[in-house]
GROMACS .gro file of C-alpha atoms in nm:
model
  431
    1MET     CA    1  11.211  17.691   1.981
    2THR     CA    2  11.190  17.758   2.353
    3GLN     CA    3  11.476  17.958   2.507
    4LEU     CA    4  11.533  17.998   2.881
    5PHE     CA    5  11.708  18.307   3.011
    6ASP     CA    6  11.781  18.255   3.381
    7LYS     CA    7  12.068  18.488   3.469
    8ASN     CA    8  11.966  18.577   3.825
    9LYS     CA    9  12.043  18.278   4.042
   10ASN     CA   10  12.199  18.249   4.382
   11ASN     CA   11  12.471  18.003   4.480
   12THR     CA   12  12.225  17.721   4.528
   13GLY     CA   13  12.084  17.761   4.178
   14THR     CA   14  11.749  17.891   4.300
   15ALA     CA   15  11.604  18.180   4.103
   16THR     CA   16  11.624  18.505   4.298
   17ALA     CA   17  11.393  18.699   4.065
   18GLY     CA   18  11.055  18.645   3.906
   19THR     CA   19  11.011  18.462   3.578
   20VAL     CA   20  10.805  18.596   3.289
   21LEU     CA   21  10.664  18.377   3.011
   22ILE     CA   22  10.696  18.547   2.671
   23VAL     CA   23  10.475  18.413   2.391
   24GLU     CA   24  10.569  18.592   2.069
   25ASP     CA   25  10.636  18.455   1.719
   26SER     CA   26  10.893  18.726   1.635
   27ARG     CA   27  11.237  18.621   1.759
   28ALA     CA   28  11.365  18.980   1.744
   29MET     CA   29  11.074  19.103   1.956
   30ARG     CA   30  11.125  18.822   2.209
   31ASN     CA   31  11.496  18.898   2.240
   32LEU     CA   32  11.439  19.273   2.277
   33LEU     CA   33  11.177  19.233   2.548
   34SER     CA   34  11.386  18.974   2.731
   35ALA     CA   35  11.686  19.209   2.728
   36TYR     CA   36  11.479  19.495   2.875
   37LEU     CA   37  11.340  19.275   3.151
   38ASP     CA   38  11.683  19.146   3.242
   39ASP     CA   39  11.874  19.475   3.224
   40VAL     CA   40  11.619  19.707   3.384
   41HIS     CA   41  11.419  19.486   3.622
   42HIS     CA   42  11.645  19.180   3.665
   43LEU     CA   43  11.361  18.946   3.572
   44ASN     CA   44  11.410  18.601   3.421
   45THR     CA   45  11.228  18.507   3.103
   46VAL     CA   46  11.118  18.193   2.926
   47GLU     CA   47  11.071  18.263   2.553
   48THR     CA   48  10.824  18.073   2.337
   49GLY     CA   49  10.718  18.135   1.978
   50SER     CA   50  10.383  17.955   1.956
   51PHE     CA   51  10.074  17.840   2.143
   52ALA     CA   52  10.206  17.483   2.151
   53GLU     CA   53  10.540  17.583   2.302
   54ALA     CA   54  10.369  17.796   2.565
   55GLU     CA   55  10.135  17.509   2.654
   56ARG     CA   56  10.431  17.275   2.690
   57GLU     CA   57  10.610  17.515   2.928
   58LEU     CA   58  10.297  17.559   3.139
   59LYS     CA   59  10.239  17.187   3.168
   60GLN     CA   60  10.598  17.141   3.274
   61ASP     CA   61  10.569  17.390   3.563
   62ALA     CA   62  10.328  17.683   3.555
   63THR     CA   63  10.404  17.792   3.913
   64ARG     CA   64  10.737  17.949   3.813
   65PHE     CA   65  10.563  18.224   3.614
   66PHE     CA   66  10.430  18.524   3.803
   67THR     CA   67  10.308  18.685   3.479
   68ALA     CA   68  10.312  18.648   3.099
   69VAL     CA   69  10.334  18.879   2.797
   70LEU     CA   70  10.148  18.750   2.493
   71ASP     CA   71  10.101  18.820   2.124
   72LEU     CA   72   9.733  18.779   2.033
   73HIS     CA   73   9.802  18.660   1.677
   74LEU     CA   74  10.015  18.345   1.681
   75PRO     CA   75  10.060  18.109   1.384
   76ASP     CA   76   9.880  17.826   1.565
   77ALA     CA   77   9.640  18.051   1.764
   78PRO     CA   78   9.547  18.355   1.552
   79HIS     CA   79   9.243  18.472   1.753
   80GLY     CA   80   9.384  18.529   2.100
   81GLU     CA   81   9.335  18.172   2.224
   82VAL     CA   82   9.662  18.201   2.417
   83VAL     CA   83   9.491  18.441   2.662
   84ASP     CA   84   9.248  18.168   2.766
   85LEU     CA   85   9.538  17.926   2.803
   86LEU     CA   86   9.715  18.152   3.053
   87ARG     CA   87   9.398  18.236   3.240
   88ARG     CA   88   9.339  17.865   3.303
   89TYR     CA   89   9.658  17.873   3.506
   90HIS     CA   90   9.553  18.199   3.681
   91ILE     CA   91   9.860  18.383   3.550
   92PRO     CA   92   9.822  18.760   3.497
   93VAL     CA   93   9.854  18.854   3.131
   94VAL     CA   94   9.995  19.158   2.949
   95VAL     CA   95   9.918  19.171   2.576
   96LEU     CA   96  10.162  19.304   2.317
   97THR     CA   97  10.011  19.285   1.971
   98GLY     CA   98  10.050  19.431   1.624
   99SER     CA   99   9.685  19.532   1.591
  100LEU     CA  100   9.379  19.559   1.811
  101ASP     CA  101   9.017  19.632   1.727
  102MET     CA  102   8.737  19.728   1.965
  103LYS     CA  103   8.598  19.375   1.980
  104GLN     CA  104   8.937  19.232   2.084
  105ARG     CA  105   8.978  19.508   2.341
  106GLU     CA  106   8.643  19.424   2.501
  107MET     CA  107   8.735  19.056   2.499
  108MET     CA  108   9.060  19.123   2.683
  109LEU     CA  109   8.900  19.348   2.942
  110SER     CA  110   8.634  19.084   3.011
  111LYS     CA  111   8.913  18.837   3.085
  112GLN     CA  112   9.090  19.081   3.319
  113VAL     CA  113   9.400  19.122   3.107
  114VAL     CA  114   9.635  19.339   3.310
  115ASP     CA  115   9.718  19.574   3.023
  116TYR     CA  116   9.764  19.585   2.646
  117PHE     CA  117  10.011  19.757   2.414
  118ILE     CA  118  10.034  19.800   2.037
  119LYS     CA  119  10.367  19.730   1.865
  120HIS     CA  120  10.421  20.081   1.733
  121ASN     CA  121  10.782  20.140   1.831
  122ARG     CA  122  11.054  20.061   2.082
  123ASN     CA  123  10.887  20.280   2.342
  124GLU     CA  124  10.604  20.027   2.366
  125ILE     CA  125  10.854  19.756   2.462
  126GLU     CA  126  10.983  19.981   2.738
  127GLN     CA  127  10.625  20.031   2.861
  128VAL     CA  128  10.562  19.656   2.863
  129ALA     CA  129  10.884  19.598   3.058
  130GLN     CA  130  10.787  19.870   3.305
  131THR     CA  131  10.443  19.713   3.357
  132LEU     CA  132  10.591  19.367   3.416
  133GLY     CA  133  10.846  19.510   3.657
  134ARG     CA  134  10.563  19.681   3.840
  135LEU     CA  135  10.374  19.352   3.873
  136TRP     CA  136  10.680  19.194   4.034
  137HIS     CA  137  10.715  19.489   4.272
  138ASN     CA  138  10.342  19.482   4.359
  139ARG     CA  139  10.392  19.159   4.553
  140GLN     CA  140  10.531  19.379   4.832
  141VAL     CA  141  10.260  19.649   4.814
  142LYS     CA  142   9.964  19.626   5.051
  143VAL     CA  143   9.622  19.759   4.952
  144LEU     CA  144   9.321  19.771   5.186
  145VAL     CA  145   8.969  19.751   5.039
  146VAL     CA  146   8.686  19.882   5.261
  147ASP     CA  147   8.327  19.813   5.151
  148ASP     CA  148   8.022  19.670   5.325
  149SER     CA  149   7.920  19.464   5.019
  150PRO     CA  150   8.084  19.117   5.026
  151SER     CA  151   8.039  19.070   4.653
  152PHE     CA  152   8.194  19.407   4.567
  153ARG     CA  153   8.485  19.347   4.806
  154SER     CA  154   8.545  19.014   4.635
  155TYR     CA  155   8.534  19.180   4.293
  156LEU     CA  156   8.789  19.447   4.389
  157GLN     CA  157   9.011  19.185   4.548
  158SER     CA  158   9.009  18.980   4.227
  159LEU     CA  159   9.110  19.289   4.028
  160LEU     CA  160   9.393  19.370   4.268
  161ASP     CA  161   9.507  19.007   4.281
  162SER     CA  162   9.546  19.012   3.903
  163TYR     CA  163   9.795  19.296   3.953
  164ARG     CA  164   9.969  19.091   4.224
  165TYR     CA  165   9.897  19.333   4.510
  166GLN     CA  166   9.875  19.206   4.868
  167THR     CA  167   9.507  19.272   4.935
  168LEU     CA  168   9.334  19.310   5.271
  169THR     CA  169   8.960  19.367   5.312
  170ALA     CA  170   8.733  19.528   5.572
  171CYS     CA  171   8.354  19.566   5.584
  172HIS     CA  172   8.347  19.906   5.760
  173GLY     CA  173   8.569  20.186   5.885
  174ARG     CA  174   8.637  20.052   6.234
  175GLU     CA  175   8.761  19.722   6.100
  176ALA     CA  176   8.975  19.914   5.851
  177LEU     CA  177   9.141  20.110   6.133
  178GLU     CA  178   9.217  19.786   6.317
  179LEU     CA  179   9.381  19.640   6.005
  180LEU     CA  180   9.579  19.959   5.948
  181ALA     CA  181   9.714  19.937   6.303
  182GLN     CA  182   9.820  19.578   6.235
  183HIS     CA  183   9.968  19.663   5.894
  184PRO     CA  184  10.122  20.012   5.914
  185ASP     CA  185  10.299  19.951   5.581
  186ILE     CA  186   9.973  19.965   5.383
  187SER     CA  187  10.029  20.189   5.079
  188LEU     CA  188   9.673  20.243   4.956
  189ILE     CA  189   9.320  20.230   5.099
  190ILE     CA  190   9.021  20.205   4.864
  191THR     CA  191   8.705  20.287   5.055
  192ASP     CA  192   8.336  20.318   4.982
  193VAL     CA  193   8.154  20.617   5.129
  194ASN     CA  194   7.827  20.460   5.252
  195MET     CA  195   7.900  20.200   5.520
  196PRO     CA  196   7.762  20.109   5.865
  197GLU     CA  197   7.934  20.188   6.197
  198MET     CA  198   8.188  20.424   6.038
  199ASN     CA  199   8.138  20.559   5.688
  200GLY     CA  200   8.407  20.642   5.436
  201LEU     CA  201   8.426  21.015   5.515
  202GLU     CA  202   8.466  20.945   5.887
  203LEU     CA  203   8.730  20.682   5.810
  204ILE     CA  204   8.931  20.919   5.590
  205GLU     CA  205   8.912  21.199   5.846
  206THR     CA  206   9.033  20.965   6.122
  207ILE     CA  207   9.319  20.827   5.912
  208ARG     CA  208   9.439  21.176   5.820
  209GLN     CA  209   9.492  21.259   6.187
  210GLN     CA  210   9.793  21.027   6.181
  211HIS     CA  211   9.881  20.960   5.817
  212ARG     CA  212   9.960  21.227   5.559
  213ARG     CA  213   9.861  21.201   5.193
  214GLU     CA  214  10.220  21.133   5.087
  215ASP     CA  215  10.252  20.849   5.340
  216LEU     CA  216   9.927  20.666   5.269
  217ALA     CA  217   9.707  20.712   4.962
  218ILE     CA  218   9.328  20.689   4.981
  219ILE     CA  219   9.083  20.646   4.693
  220GLY     CA  220   8.720  20.721   4.776
  221MET     CA  221   8.440  20.539   4.590
  222SER     CA  222   8.072  20.618   4.558
  223ASP     CA  223   7.783  20.667   4.322
  224ALA     CA  224   7.860  20.974   4.110
  225SER     CA  225   7.499  21.096   4.135
  226ARG     CA  226   7.561  21.275   4.466
  227PRO     CA  227   7.659  21.636   4.378
  228GLY     CA  228   7.980  21.765   4.529
  229LEU     CA  229   8.088  21.430   4.675
  230PRO     CA  230   8.419  21.404   4.486
  231ALA     CA  231   8.524  21.749   4.610
  232LEU     CA  232   8.412  21.663   4.966
  233LEU     CA  233   8.618  21.342   4.965
  234LEU     CA  234   8.927  21.525   4.838
  235LYS     CA  235   8.891  21.801   5.097
  236THR     CA  236   8.842  21.543   5.373
  237GLY     CA  237   9.174  21.381   5.282
  238ALA     CA  238   9.131  21.143   4.990
  239ASN     CA  239   9.402  21.145   4.721
  240ASP     CA  240   9.161  21.044   4.448
  241PHE     CA  241   8.799  20.954   4.369
  242ILE     CA  242   8.641  20.692   4.146
  243ALA     CA  243   8.270  20.677   4.065
  244LYS     CA  244   8.071  20.354   4.062
  245PRO     CA  245   8.026  20.184   3.825
  246PHE     CA  246   8.374  20.210   3.670
  247GLN     CA  247   8.575  20.039   3.400
  248ALA     CA  248   8.858  19.812   3.511
  249GLU     CA  249   9.101  20.018   3.302
  250GLU     CA  250   9.021  20.336   3.492
  251PHE     CA  251   9.041  20.150   3.823
  252PHE     CA  252   9.388  20.014   3.747
  253CYS     CA  253   9.512  20.351   3.621
  254ARG     CA  254   9.409  20.521   3.944
  255VAL     CA  255   9.543  20.243   4.166
  256THR     CA  256   9.878  20.236   3.984
  257GLN     CA  257   9.907  20.615   3.986
  258ASN     CA  258   9.852  20.633   4.361
  259THR     CA  259  10.076  20.341   4.458
  260ASN     CA  260  10.348  20.482   4.230
  261MET     CA  261  10.323  20.815   4.408
  262ILE     CA  262  10.367  20.652   4.750
  263ASP     CA  263  10.666  20.454   4.618
  264TYR     CA  264  10.830  20.767   4.476
  265VAL     CA  265  10.794  20.949   4.807
  266ARG     CA  266  10.942  20.655   4.996
  267GLN     CA  267  11.232  20.635   4.751
  268LEU     CA  268  11.302  21.007   4.791
  269ARG     CA  269  11.301  20.973   5.168
  270GLU     CA  270  11.529  20.672   5.143
  271ALA     CA  271  11.770  20.868   4.924
  272ALA     CA  272  11.764  21.157   5.171
  273THR     CA  273  11.845  20.940   5.474
  274ARG     CA  274  12.076  20.670   5.331
  275ASP     CA  275  12.443  20.694   5.244
  276PHE     CA  276  12.463  20.650   4.867
  277LEU     CA  277  12.759  20.411   4.880
  278THR     CA  278  12.708  20.185   5.182
  279GLY     CA  279  12.328  20.192   5.218
  280ILE     CA  280  12.339  20.261   5.592
  281SER     CA  281  12.215  20.588   5.746
  282ASN     CA  282  12.394  20.897   5.627
  283ARG     CA  283  12.551  21.139   5.873
  284ARG     CA  284  12.254  21.375   5.902
  285HIS     CA  285  11.995  21.101   5.952
  286ALA     CA  286  12.208  20.901   6.196
  287LEU     CA  287  12.272  21.214   6.404
  288GLU     CA  288  11.898  21.286   6.416
  289LEU     CA  289  11.829  20.934   6.544
  290ALA     CA  290  12.121  20.955   6.788
  291GLU     CA  291  11.993  21.286   6.932
  292SER     CA  292  11.672  21.110   7.034
  293LEU     CA  293  11.861  20.830   7.209
  294HIS     CA  294  12.089  21.083   7.380
  295ALA     CA  295  11.789  21.282   7.507
  296ASN     CA  296  11.631  20.968   7.651
  297ALA     CA  297  11.961  20.867   7.811
  298LEU     CA  298  11.985  21.211   7.976
  299ARG     CA  299  11.639  21.148   8.125
  300GLY     CA  300  11.771  20.825   8.276
  301HIS     CA  301  11.564  20.589   8.062
  302PHE     CA  302  11.872  20.381   7.966
  303LYS     CA  303  12.249  20.399   7.921
  304ILE     CA  304  12.423  20.453   7.588
  305ALA     CA  305  12.772  20.439   7.446
  306LEU     CA  306  12.889  20.631   7.141
  307GLY     CA  307  13.166  20.490   6.926
  308MET     CA  308  13.367  20.636   6.638
  309ILE     CA  309  13.514  20.376   6.401
  310ASP     CA  310  13.791  20.470   6.159
  311VAL     CA  311  13.929  20.234   5.894
  312ASP     CA  312  14.303  20.180   5.936
  313HIS     CA  313  14.535  20.257   5.642
  314PHE     CA  314  14.242  20.320   5.408
  315LYS     CA  315  14.455  20.535   5.177
  316ARG     CA  316  14.688  20.240   5.140
  317VAL     CA  317  14.394  20.018   5.036
  318ASN     CA  318  14.295  20.273   4.768
  319ASP     CA  319  14.655  20.315   4.648
  320ASN     CA  320  14.732  19.943   4.631
  321PHE     CA  321  14.401  19.805   4.504
  322GLY     CA  322  14.215  20.100   4.351
  323HIS     CA  323  13.922  20.314   4.460
  324LEU     CA  324  13.661  20.061   4.348
  325ILE     CA  325  13.805  19.806   4.589
  326GLY     CA  326  13.817  20.077   4.854
  327ASP     CA  327  13.445  20.137   4.799
  328GLU     CA  328  13.378  19.764   4.832
  329ALA     CA  329  13.574  19.760   5.157
  330LEU     CA  330  13.357  20.038   5.299
  331LYS     CA  331  13.042  19.850   5.196
  332ILE     CA  332  13.164  19.531   5.366
  333ILE     CA  333  13.251  19.717   5.685
  334ALA     CA  334  12.912  19.891   5.688
  335THR     CA  335  12.734  19.557   5.645
  336THR     CA  336  12.946  19.406   5.922
  337LEU     CA  337  12.853  19.689   6.158
  338GLN     CA  338  12.483  19.636   6.088
  339LYS     CA  339  12.509  19.262   6.147
  340THR     CA  340  12.718  19.298   6.463
  341LEU     CA  341  12.495  19.557   6.628
  342ARG     CA  342  12.130  19.516   6.726
  343ALA     CA  343  11.837  19.663   6.535
  344SER     CA  344  11.777  19.906   6.824
  345ASP     CA  345  12.130  20.049   6.791
  346ILE     CA  346  12.222  20.327   6.548
  347VAL     CA  347  12.499  20.305   6.291
  348GLY     CA  348  12.583  20.560   6.023
  349ARG     CA  349  12.860  20.672   5.792
  350TYR     CA  350  13.016  20.983   5.944
  351GLY     CA  351  13.229  21.070   5.645
  352GLY     CA  352  13.504  20.921   5.427
  353GLU     CA  353  13.627  20.605   5.597
  354GLU     CA  354  13.477  20.693   5.935
  355PHE     CA  355  13.158  20.546   6.088
  356PHE     CA  356  12.983  20.609   6.416
  357CYS     CA  357  12.733  20.417   6.623
  358VAL     CA  358  12.524  20.464   6.935
  359VAL     CA  359  12.463  20.151   7.140
  360VAL     CA  360  12.199  20.103   7.411
  361LEU     CA  361  12.354  19.934   7.717
  362LYS     CA  362  12.236  19.738   8.016
  363ARG     CA  363  12.562  19.813   8.200
  364ASP     CA  364  12.852  20.051   8.127
  365ASP     CA  365  13.090  19.754   8.118
  366ASP     CA  366  12.907  19.613   7.816
  367ALA     CA  367  13.037  19.893   7.593
  368LYS     CA  368  13.394  19.763   7.581
  369LEU     CA  369  13.268  19.417   7.482
  370VAL     CA  370  13.047  19.556   7.203
  371PHE     CA  371  13.321  19.764   7.042
  372GLU     CA  372  13.584  19.497   7.085
  373ARG     CA  373  13.351  19.254   6.907
  374ILE     CA  374  13.318  19.505   6.622
  375ARG     CA  375  13.697  19.544   6.596
  376ALA     CA  376  13.764  19.170   6.604
  377THR     CA  377  13.492  19.088   6.351
  378ILE     CA  378  13.626  19.340   6.098
  379ALA     CA  379  13.985  19.227   6.154
  380GLY     CA  380  13.870  18.872   6.081
  381LEU     CA  381  13.708  18.953   5.748
  382HIS     CA  382  13.851  18.765   5.450
  383PHE     CA  383  13.826  19.020   5.172
  384GLN     CA  384  14.004  18.929   4.849
  385THR     CA  385  14.039  19.071   4.501
  386ALA     CA  386  14.214  18.904   4.206
  387GLY     CA  387  14.346  18.638   4.443
  388MET     CA  388  14.505  18.895   4.676
  389ALA     CA  389  14.396  18.952   5.035
  390VAL     CA  390  14.288  19.305   5.123
  391PRO     CA  391  14.374  19.368   5.488
  392LEU     CA  392  14.098  19.540   5.684
  393ALA     CA  393  14.117  19.677   6.037
  394VAL     CA  394  13.963  19.961   6.236
  395SER     CA  395  14.056  20.184   6.525
  396VAL     CA  396  13.768  20.244   6.765
  397GLY     CA  397  13.718  20.519   7.019
  398PHE     CA  398  13.415  20.528   7.245
  399THR     CA  399  13.265  20.698   7.547
  400THR     CA  400  12.976  20.639   7.786
  401GLU     CA  401  12.996  20.990   7.931
  402LEU     CA  402  12.676  21.169   7.826
  403GLU     CA  403  12.827  21.518   7.855
  404GLY     CA  404  12.586  21.802   7.784
  405SER     CA  405  12.524  21.718   7.419
  406LEU     CA  406  12.565  21.449   7.156
  407LEU     CA  407  12.836  21.653   6.980
  408GLN     CA  408  13.041  21.656   7.299
  409MET     CA  409  13.014  21.276   7.315
  410ILE     CA  410  13.131  21.257   6.953
  411ALA     CA  411  13.429  21.480   7.035
  412ARG     CA  412  13.531  21.251   7.325
  413ALA     CA  413  13.499  20.937   7.112
  414ASP     CA  414  13.688  21.101   6.826
  415SER     CA  415  13.971  21.190   7.061
  416ALA     CA  416  13.986  20.824   7.167
  417VAL     CA  417  14.015  20.720   6.800
  418TYR     CA  418  14.332  20.931   6.764
  419GLN     CA  419  14.469  20.766   7.077
  420ALA     CA  420  14.401  20.425   6.923
  421LYS     CA  421  14.579  20.530   6.602
  422ASP     CA  422  14.881  20.658   6.800
  423ALA     CA  423  14.889  20.335   7.002
  424GLY     CA  424  14.931  20.122   6.688
  425ARG     CA  425  14.582  20.098   6.530
  426ASN     CA  426  14.345  19.799   6.525
  427ARG     CA  427  14.243  19.856   6.885
  428VAL     CA  428  13.966  19.998   7.107
  429ILE     CA  429  14.020  20.296   7.338
  430ARG     CA  430  13.774  20.439   7.589
  431HIS     CA  431  13.766  20.809   7.675
   0.00000   0.00000   0.00000
């Protein structure tokens, strides 16, 4: 019997996460895998227990599935026929099976199965879920393939497409540099060594002048017969090396390892610069960004205003509604600040219930309008919990006086906040 688990929908009923087709005759195994995918990766699943049920779901609408996890030995398809069924719809496949011999392994690799796992224990289910979650994430990961052979570029692109990466291709180093300039968010470059115009070593050396290993991973490829080449590539700036010809399994292991590393570094940087509760810049990071704007303003490049924003009666919100609601209030205010200000402006959480922002101005008179808009927008928020309205308001102090340092500007704006509090709160004061 087919079961649809679709717990991640927005208000319009449209799925907000990817959907995985599970083809497995064990109900317990289907339920366990579905629970992992939902809880850990927030992925939807459609469960089927046979070849016939899977075929029916695919005929109904195959486009909803970004990947599938299959048992090779089904009651009505005992020899892995379900793999061919999914490949006809160009859906990447992960195999989870009770047994696997060498002949079946070679068959799966020839059909570009993404990965395979043996049903030894619960840990294997976790690994399958992790792989499927990675496939969903890969849709946002850009990989650049650089090789002067059209057929080999096409082959690598087909491999990467099966893992759902966004793949770009270039035929030599100069074209690769042009693409990198157009797509600075590329995570991984896979480059051959021997190419016309600019070879792989020259390309890697040029890239490393601007991009560190932890910012952009590079895998060098070449014939392994050249002595010392792997070491030369690594010393030039490659993160990894793969010798031609290679097995698809090794290729995917190296690609996944390197893209994972770049993701981990980006996550660590995000954690170091973002406030853990609200998601906006934390105090240290926002001050670093603000220092740059302040320095440019001192040079006369543009005008800025610095505002301190303090939530009115925040202790009362916590006392009356609880700290969880207080946290939600801070999140809503942070989101409102981001939406109200421009992308070029800086907003951060200064501490507790206090935020600060630095706004680039065309005229000094614009500052009052910007901060008044912030105050009015927050005062107009309709935040409710358990049917009760949670009143939200802020006192804002700001200055356009550059002073000698950013900290002096903060002190002036902070003084204006206290004036706003003393004057009755929910107002904007300029110092």
